[in-house]
Amino acid sequence: MNGGTDPPLFIKDIKPGLKNLNVVFIVLEIGRVTKTKDGHEVRSCKVADKTGSITISVWDEIGGLIQPGDIIRLTRGYASMWKGCLTLYTGRGGELQKIG
Amino acid sequence: LEPRTLGPLDHDLSQRLERCMSIVTSMTAGVSEREANDALNAHVCKGPPQHEEVCLGLFTLVLTEPAQAQKCYRDLALVSRDGMNIVLNKINQILMEKYLKLQDTCRTQLVWLVRELVKSGVLGADGVCMTFMKQIAGGDVTAKNIWLAESVLDILTEQREWVLKSGILIAMAVYTYLRLIVDHHGTAQLQALRQKEVDFCLSLLRERFMECLMIGRDLVRLLQNVARIPEFELLWKDIIHNPQALSPQFTGILQLLQSRTSRKFLACRLTPDMETKLLFMTSRVRFGQQKRYQDWFQRQYLSTPDSQSLRCDLIRYICGVVHPSNEVLSSDILPRWAIIGWLLTTCTSNVAASNAKLALFYDWLFFSPDKDSIMNIEPAILVMHHSMKPHPAITATLLDFMCRIIPNFYPPLEGHVRQGVFSSLNHIVEKRVLAHLAPLFDNPKLDKELRAMLREKFPEFCSSPSPPVEVKLEEPVSVEMDNHMSDKDEGFYDNAEAAFSDDEEDLSSRGKKREFRFHPIKETVVEEPVDITPYLDQLDESLRDKVLQLQKGSDTEAQCEVMQEIVDQVLEEDFDSEQLSVLASCLQELFKAHFRGEVLPEEITEESLEESVGKPLYLIFRNLCQMQEDNSSFSLLLDLLSELYQKQPKIGYHLLYYLRASKAAAGKMNLYESFAQATQLGDLHTCLMMDMKACQEDDVRLLCHLTPSIYTEFPDETLRSGELLNMIVAVIDSAQLQELVCHVMMGNLVMFRKDSVLNILIQSLDWETFEQYCAWQLFLAHNIPLETIIPILQHLKYKEHPEALSCLLLQLRRENWSLSQPPPPHPLSSQAPPLSSGGALVGRASPAPRALPSASDSGCPCSLRSSSSKLAQLTLEQILEHLDNLRLNLTNTKQNFFSQTPILQALQHVQASCDEAHKMKFSDLFSLAEEYEDSSSKPPKSRRKAALSSPRSRKNATQPPNAEEESGSSSASVRAAGAGGRAQRGPVAAPANGRRPHLFQEEEDTKPKPTKRKRKGSSAVGSDSD
């Protein structure tokens, strides 16, 4: 029962540099897995809410657990540009929670 | 209070419940029972909010604390002042909104609570029972769902007297369990449940038939599905021959069939979650954007073979319950027919498909305009109407079904059914769902027989009611709409017909007109000049000239040149992209002939392939291949292709063919992915499936030709797709199967992967016999351990799946002997195991490393005597000869084959053990192994040891009759020779595993039980040196 009490932010309102984001979205696609040099698995997933869609970068095991169609609440995320694309990340102390 | 949670319920709800619970526990903890009671009562007396707190608190305790449940329920009964109303409401709310999120203990407790409520005869408990039944998902035989079905059934059976008091509960329970019976078969547990369900339904049907009558005609539909169960057969006899025995007011089956099913029954077979999702699709999702939603739904509810039965429930629900308002109907929201079309096209089994069609037409059969609603029959006609263009096969099968159901539904009522279908059609025309049926019934896309049948059954709907003059007026309109890609409306004749409209004027009589309409189907009319004038006017002048040139040009080369000019012009800066669509229409018309003729050359050589890709239309592909993908011209060409694709779907597989056949496109297969994303389908998987489907319908040879590259290039789309495999095996013949098997064994083609093969094989259980055999042959050609697909056993039934069972048995016999079930009961020795053919296959693959040394050591020492004797029949000389032939003939693959360590080790092993004559005879062969020897650091000792035992084993090997009696002693020599390390699996397994070329690459990771399957090469060395 932790966090997530503020109304979630709409994807359309996400801007680069925003921090401490709470967003609720549905997973559309899971991208290919890439491995970083130090062995982390990174997946870029396309997610959406009713206002828009965005790519979220999911690290390590949790990426293997999520599936298209999952409804997920992101707490304490942040957004920044990566390779020219606005991308959402889970911040420190943040988490992804499947809610539907 | 942390450990007591309800699960991830909604925050508000679960927080409120937990707060109430803590209020109650604070009053009752650590005090005597009496004091606790007083405290609760005192709190309740303070007012309604406090009353609610206590009720909900106790309710939550019942759900979360099984040990206290009894006591808490008693308290609840004592303090409740509203006849448990608060609790009943909360139960309903949790069931409808949160059941899926409830933890298992809570579910168990909820069942327990409802049982108690029923036992106490609480008013309103019947409603809770009905809500509970709604949670039982159709087409779902997972343990949790079965548990729920059984638990609720137990309550209803135990409290049968109470059930009989509520008419609606009787009807709902009968409807629910009649439907669920169909899902429950197979295992003993399901069989037992089924029997309980049968007994329960029958007793209610027999005793309370009048209550069951309120269900309406869908009761008959459900009874049809269970009619083969003996108890129901008897009931059917009474329904038909002796209706009064069931109820004096029951006059017969017609009475039931003529009454419309109430919506609450159709709705009760969908879980709240399914209902929410379907309603969301039909009220919020835009047409054209439904793909993801359908995929999600499909993955959740329709992905298993057991779930096929759910399709009918969904279709009945959509026809009978989802009746969108006029605003929604006129908006761009996903229409009902599109969902039905999706449900029909994704059907994997024939039985499910015909049940689905029946469900779709069920309200047609006894349709009466005063009692039934147009909304119930509208989806069927619209699916047929809208599928004519993109999926004519769907329309055809539905029309065919509509014709055939009239005499076949129930012959004694044929007249009524015909009347019903006729009134449906009349009503459809009256209400202007479609203005005319002739474009649907007499469409050149349908085959001749079907049109003849339609004409015979529905003469009055086949002719256009308007005189020919009016028809003419309609057609330019339809052409125009094609240009703008609006396929929303009627005016459904396609371009092919528009092109012939000139002739049509002369032919006024109906018969002649029809005769003419068959024309476009015949392949011979290809040469007719095509009329593209309506499009030409819309083109830019320069483009128009070129298109005209293209039309006049007769030889391919000239046409190609013009085509290149056209492409260049399209790519020019100032090209108006609005023109693309019109240009696409022109090209489509002009090159119709290309799409009718054979794509693949008769004889496949490099030249003929290169020649076959020299068509003008392929110039677009060639240009595409030569471009950079990020360039704007690239996407412009893709747009052109996408326009073409809308008008001529065949271009999809032509592109696939081009990418495979043309040298210019080598390694560019991924272009197809860009193409797929550029089409309106927007998605590789759908696009690929539709193109392969189109290819399958047009040209099976081409389909086989494309298969290897499709599977290689798009593994993510293909390897999981039972649909694609079915498409292939449904049309290939045995020669083509052989070709595919060869491709697989040569390593050019991988059609199965360990993670998805099981699912695909399970899907295949519903296919036709030959299709299944093909699927198994293809599976067996791969090197996938049988363990991977063992879970399929639970889906197999002796009578229903002979194909799969026999294939599996044959494999199991040669596979894992330590399986918990006993080996198949067939007499093992009576049938020759195909080992000799396995040996013969050495040439194709590499069973040799296993088969060779074991043959030289006279087979395996284990209990598989019959098999070892069979193996012994393969003489060493035969094997060596075969290998030598292989060395001489296989120029291409020799390099790989003879460079494998196990082969070389085996050869060395044999060389050491055979006599001089053989050494001489096969010296060339053995020389291959010597090269290896030089580089190997194998201790020479082991080879000498092997040589010691060899004369004897050679003798055994060449004298098959002795092999068996001597197997005991020879096993000792085998161990001495060092082959013992792998002896327990023996050579029997070798051909089964070894038939594929990847054996040795794959074995490392596919090997599930290393202790049982030692690799021959290394283990031989290891055990020798011990």
mmCIF file of C-alpha atoms in Angstrom, chain B residues 678-830:
data_model
loop_
_atom_site.group_PDB
_atom_site.id
_atom_site.type_symbol
_atom_site.label_atom_id
_atom_site.label_comp_id
_atom_site.label_asym_id
_atom_site.label_seq_id
_atom_site.Cartn_x
_atom_site.Cartn_y
_atom_site.Cartn_z
ATOM 1 C CA ALA B 678 3.792 0.795 -44.252
ATOM 2 C CA THR B 679 0.582 -1.000 -45.165
ATOM 3 C CA GLN B 680 -2.700 -0.243 -43.506
ATOM 4 C CA LEU B 681 -2.306 -3.446 -41.571
ATOM 5 C CA GLY B 682 0.721 -1.812 -40.059
ATOM 6 C CA ASP B 683 2.031 -4.967 -38.559
ATOM 7 C CA LEU B 684 4.441 -7.592 -39.746
ATOM 8 C CA HIS B 685 2.637 -10.550 -38.306
ATOM 9 C CA THR B 686 -0.795 -9.824 -39.746
ATOM 10 C CA CYS B 687 0.630 -8.826 -43.060
ATOM 11 C CA LEU B 688 2.767 -11.924 -43.314
ATOM 12 C CA MET B 689 -0.101 -14.177 -42.380
ATOM 13 C CA MET B 690 -2.435 -12.574 -44.887
ATOM 14 C CA ASP B 691 0.130 -12.771 -47.646
ATOM 15 C CA MET B 692 0.931 -16.368 -46.949
ATOM 16 C CA LYS B 693 -2.770 -17.070 -46.883
ATOM 17 C CA ALA B 694 -3.224 -15.401 -50.241
ATOM 18 C CA CYS B 695 -0.260 -17.301 -51.581
ATOM 19 C CA GLN B 696 -1.685 -20.519 -50.242
ATOM 20 C CA GLU B 697 -4.920 -19.893 -52.056
ATOM 21 C CA ASP B 698 -3.247 -19.025 -55.327
ATOM 22 C CA ASP B 699 -0.138 -21.105 -55.654
ATOM 23 C CA VAL B 700 0.893 -23.935 -53.400
ATOM 24 C CA ARG B 701 4.220 -24.443 -55.122
ATOM 25 C CA LEU B 702 5.131 -20.883 -54.421
ATOM 26 C CA LEU B 703 4.066 -21.295 -50.816
ATOM 27 C CA CYS B 704 6.513 -24.179 -50.414
ATOM 28 C CA HIS B 705 9.170 -22.237 -52.181
ATOM 29 C CA LEU B 706 8.746 -19.284 -49.843
ATOM 30 C CA THR B 707 8.451 -21.309 -46.670
ATOM 31 C CA PRO B 708 12.167 -21.731 -45.874
ATOM 32 C CA SER B 709 12.996 -18.071 -46.242
ATOM 33 C CA ILE B 710 9.917 -16.947 -44.360
ATOM 34 C CA TYR B 711 10.789 -19.134 -41.419
ATOM 35 C CA THR B 712 14.428 -18.131 -41.519
ATOM 36 C CA GLU B 713 13.876 -14.424 -41.878
ATOM 37 C CA PHE B 714 10.935 -13.933 -39.589
ATOM 38 C CA PRO B 715 11.380 -16.457 -36.809
ATOM 39 C CA ASP B 716 9.507 -14.344 -34.297
ATOM 40 C CA GLU B 717 6.412 -14.238 -36.454
ATOM 41 C CA THR B 718 6.502 -17.750 -37.815
ATOM 42 C CA LEU B 719 7.802 -20.103 -35.181
ATOM 43 C CA ARG B 720 4.937 -19.458 -32.826
ATOM 44 C CA SER B 721 2.298 -19.496 -35.470
ATOM 45 C CA GLY B 722 0.174 -22.585 -35.617
ATOM 46 C CA GLU B 723 -1.888 -20.690 -38.123
ATOM 47 C CA LEU B 724 0.979 -20.493 -40.586
ATOM 48 C CA LEU B 725 1.903 -24.110 -40.176
ATOM 49 C CA ASN B 726 -1.677 -25.109 -40.713
ATOM 50 C CA MET B 727 -1.805 -22.973 -43.810
ATOM 51 C CA ILE B 728 1.128 -24.908 -45.188
ATOM 52 C CA VAL B 729 0.192 -28.416 -44.214
ATOM 53 C CA ALA B 730 -3.379 -27.887 -45.327
ATOM 54 C CA VAL B 731 -2.372 -27.663 -48.971
ATOM 55 C CA ILE B 732 0.897 -29.473 -49.520
ATOM 56 C CA ASP B 733 1.075 -32.927 -51.020
ATOM 57 C CA SER B 734 3.452 -35.645 -49.981
ATOM 58 C CA ALA B 735 6.152 -34.619 -52.426
ATOM 59 C CA GLN B 736 6.092 -31.106 -51.066
ATOM 60 C CA LEU B 737 6.159 -32.451 -47.554
ATOM 61 C CA GLN B 738 9.226 -34.454 -48.434
ATOM 62 C CA GLU B 739 10.844 -31.357 -49.840
ATOM 63 C CA LEU B 740 10.193 -29.451 -46.634
ATOM 64 C CA VAL B 741 11.456 -32.333 -44.513
ATOM 65 C CA CYS B 742 14.636 -32.359 -46.560
ATOM 66 C CA HIS B 743 15.051 -28.638 -46.061
ATOM 67 C CA VAL B 744 14.663 -29.116 -42.347
ATOM 68 C CA MET B 745 17.181 -31.932 -42.221
ATOM 69 C CA MET B 746 19.678 -30.023 -44.257
ATOM 70 C CA GLY B 747 19.409 -27.188 -41.828
ATOM 71 C CA ASN B 748 17.933 -24.699 -44.273
ATOM 72 C CA LEU B 749 14.663 -24.529 -42.477
ATOM 73 C CA VAL B 750 13.646 -24.447 -38.835
ATOM 74 C CA MET B 751 9.919 -24.627 -38.307
ATOM 75 C CA PHE B 752 9.767 -25.405 -34.622
ATOM 76 C CA ARG B 753 11.459 -24.076 -31.580
ATOM 77 C CA LYS B 754 11.467 -25.652 -28.194
ATOM 78 C CA ASP B 755 9.517 -22.896 -26.534
ATOM 79 C CA SER B 756 6.603 -22.898 -28.918
ATOM 80 C CA VAL B 757 6.453 -26.352 -30.434
ATOM 81 C CA LEU B 758 4.234 -27.770 -27.748
ATOM 82 C CA ASN B 759 1.616 -25.138 -28.217
ATOM 83 C CA ILE B 760 1.601 -25.589 -31.970
ATOM 84 C CA LEU B 761 1.297 -29.337 -31.743
ATOM 85 C CA ILE B 762 -1.578 -28.929 -29.331
ATOM 86 C CA GLN B 763 -3.268 -26.660 -31.816
ATOM 87 C CA SER B 764 -2.670 -29.220 -34.523
ATOM 88 C CA LEU B 765 -4.842 -31.734 -32.697
ATOM 89 C CA ASP B 766 -7.876 -30.160 -34.273
ATOM 90 C CA TRP B 767 -6.577 -30.347 -37.794
ATOM 91 C CA GLU B 768 -7.357 -32.792 -40.556
ATOM 92 C CA THR B 769 -5.602 -36.132 -40.468
ATOM 93 C CA PHE B 770 -3.147 -35.441 -43.247
ATOM 94 C CA GLU B 771 -2.399 -32.012 -41.862
ATOM 95 C CA GLN B 772 -1.579 -33.539 -38.536
ATOM 96 C CA TYR B 773 0.660 -36.176 -40.041
ATOM 97 C CA CYS B 774 2.494 -33.501 -41.954
ATOM 98 C CA ALA B 775 2.947 -31.459 -38.817
ATOM 99 C CA TRP B 776 4.363 -34.456 -37.003
ATOM 100 C CA GLN B 777 6.662 -35.380 -39.840
ATOM 101 C CA LEU B 778 7.996 -31.874 -39.856
ATOM 102 C CA PHE B 779 8.360 -31.937 -36.119
ATOM 103 C CA LEU B 780 10.219 -35.236 -36.225
ATOM 104 C CA ALA B 781 12.573 -33.845 -38.784
ATOM 105 C CA HIS B 782 13.779 -31.396 -36.171
ATOM 106 C CA ASN B 783 16.122 -32.207 -33.379
ATOM 107 C CA ILE B 784 13.793 -31.327 -30.572
ATOM 108 C CA PRO B 785 13.896 -33.692 -27.629
ATOM 109 C CA LEU B 786 10.657 -35.507 -27.175
ATOM 110 C CA GLU B 787 10.543 -34.403 -23.549
ATOM 111 C CA THR B 788 9.674 -30.943 -24.764
ATOM 112 C CA ILE B 789 6.329 -32.068 -26.045
ATOM 113 C CA ILE B 790 5.489 -34.702 -23.467
ATOM 114 C CA PRO B 791 2.949 -32.371 -21.818
ATOM 115 C CA ILE B 792 0.836 -32.845 -24.933
ATOM 116 C CA LEU B 793 -0.111 -36.229 -23.508
ATOM 117 C CA GLN B 794 -2.658 -34.633 -21.242
ATOM 118 C CA HIS B 795 -4.478 -33.280 -24.257
ATOM 119 C CA LEU B 796 -4.620 -36.564 -26.079
ATOM 120 C CA LYS B 797 -7.567 -38.822 -26.107
ATOM 121 C CA TYR B 798 -7.384 -42.309 -27.418
ATOM 122 C CA LYS B 799 -10.336 -41.969 -29.751
ATOM 123 C CA GLU B 800 -10.038 -38.377 -30.803
ATOM 124 C CA HIS B 801 -6.377 -38.025 -31.573
ATOM 125 C CA PRO B 802 -5.186 -41.145 -33.351
ATOM 126 C CA GLU B 803 -2.764 -39.205 -35.532
ATOM 127 C CA ALA B 804 -0.880 -37.573 -32.746
ATOM 128 C CA LEU B 805 -0.974 -40.659 -30.590
ATOM 129 C CA SER B 806 0.456 -42.952 -33.198
ATOM 130 C CA CYS B 807 3.225 -40.542 -34.093
ATOM 131 C CA LEU B 808 4.029 -40.031 -30.459
ATOM 132 C CA LEU B 809 3.959 -43.739 -29.667
ATOM 133 C CA LEU B 810 6.362 -44.511 -32.437
ATOM 134 C CA GLN B 811 8.683 -41.897 -31.082
ATOM 135 C CA LEU B 812 8.290 -42.803 -27.452
ATOM 136 C CA ARG B 813 9.218 -46.353 -28.180
ATOM 137 C CA ARG B 814 12.599 -45.210 -29.254
ATOM 138 C CA GLU B 815 12.998 -42.499 -26.726
ATOM 139 C CA ASN B 816 13.067 -42.304 -23.040
ATOM 140 C CA TRP B 817 12.568 -45.646 -21.393
ATOM 141 C CA SER B 818 12.570 -44.358 -17.913
ATOM 142 C CA LEU B 819 9.332 -42.466 -18.407
ATOM 143 C CA SER B 820 6.992 -43.056 -15.571
ATOM 144 C CA GLN B 821 4.340 -44.629 -17.741
ATOM 145 C CA PRO B 822 5.050 -48.085 -19.087
ATOM 146 C CA PRO B 823 6.237 -48.379 -22.654
ATOM 147 C CA PRO B 824 3.472 -48.479 -25.227
ATOM 148 C CA PRO B 825 1.567 -51.718 -25.225
ATOM 149 C CA HIS B 826 2.271 -52.568 -28.819
ATOM 150 C CA PRO B 827 4.352 -55.662 -29.365
ATOM 151 C CA LEU B 828 7.700 -54.126 -29.840
ATOM 152 C CA SER B 829 9.274 -56.817 -31.854
ATOM 153 C CA SER B 830 6.424 -57.373 -34.253
#
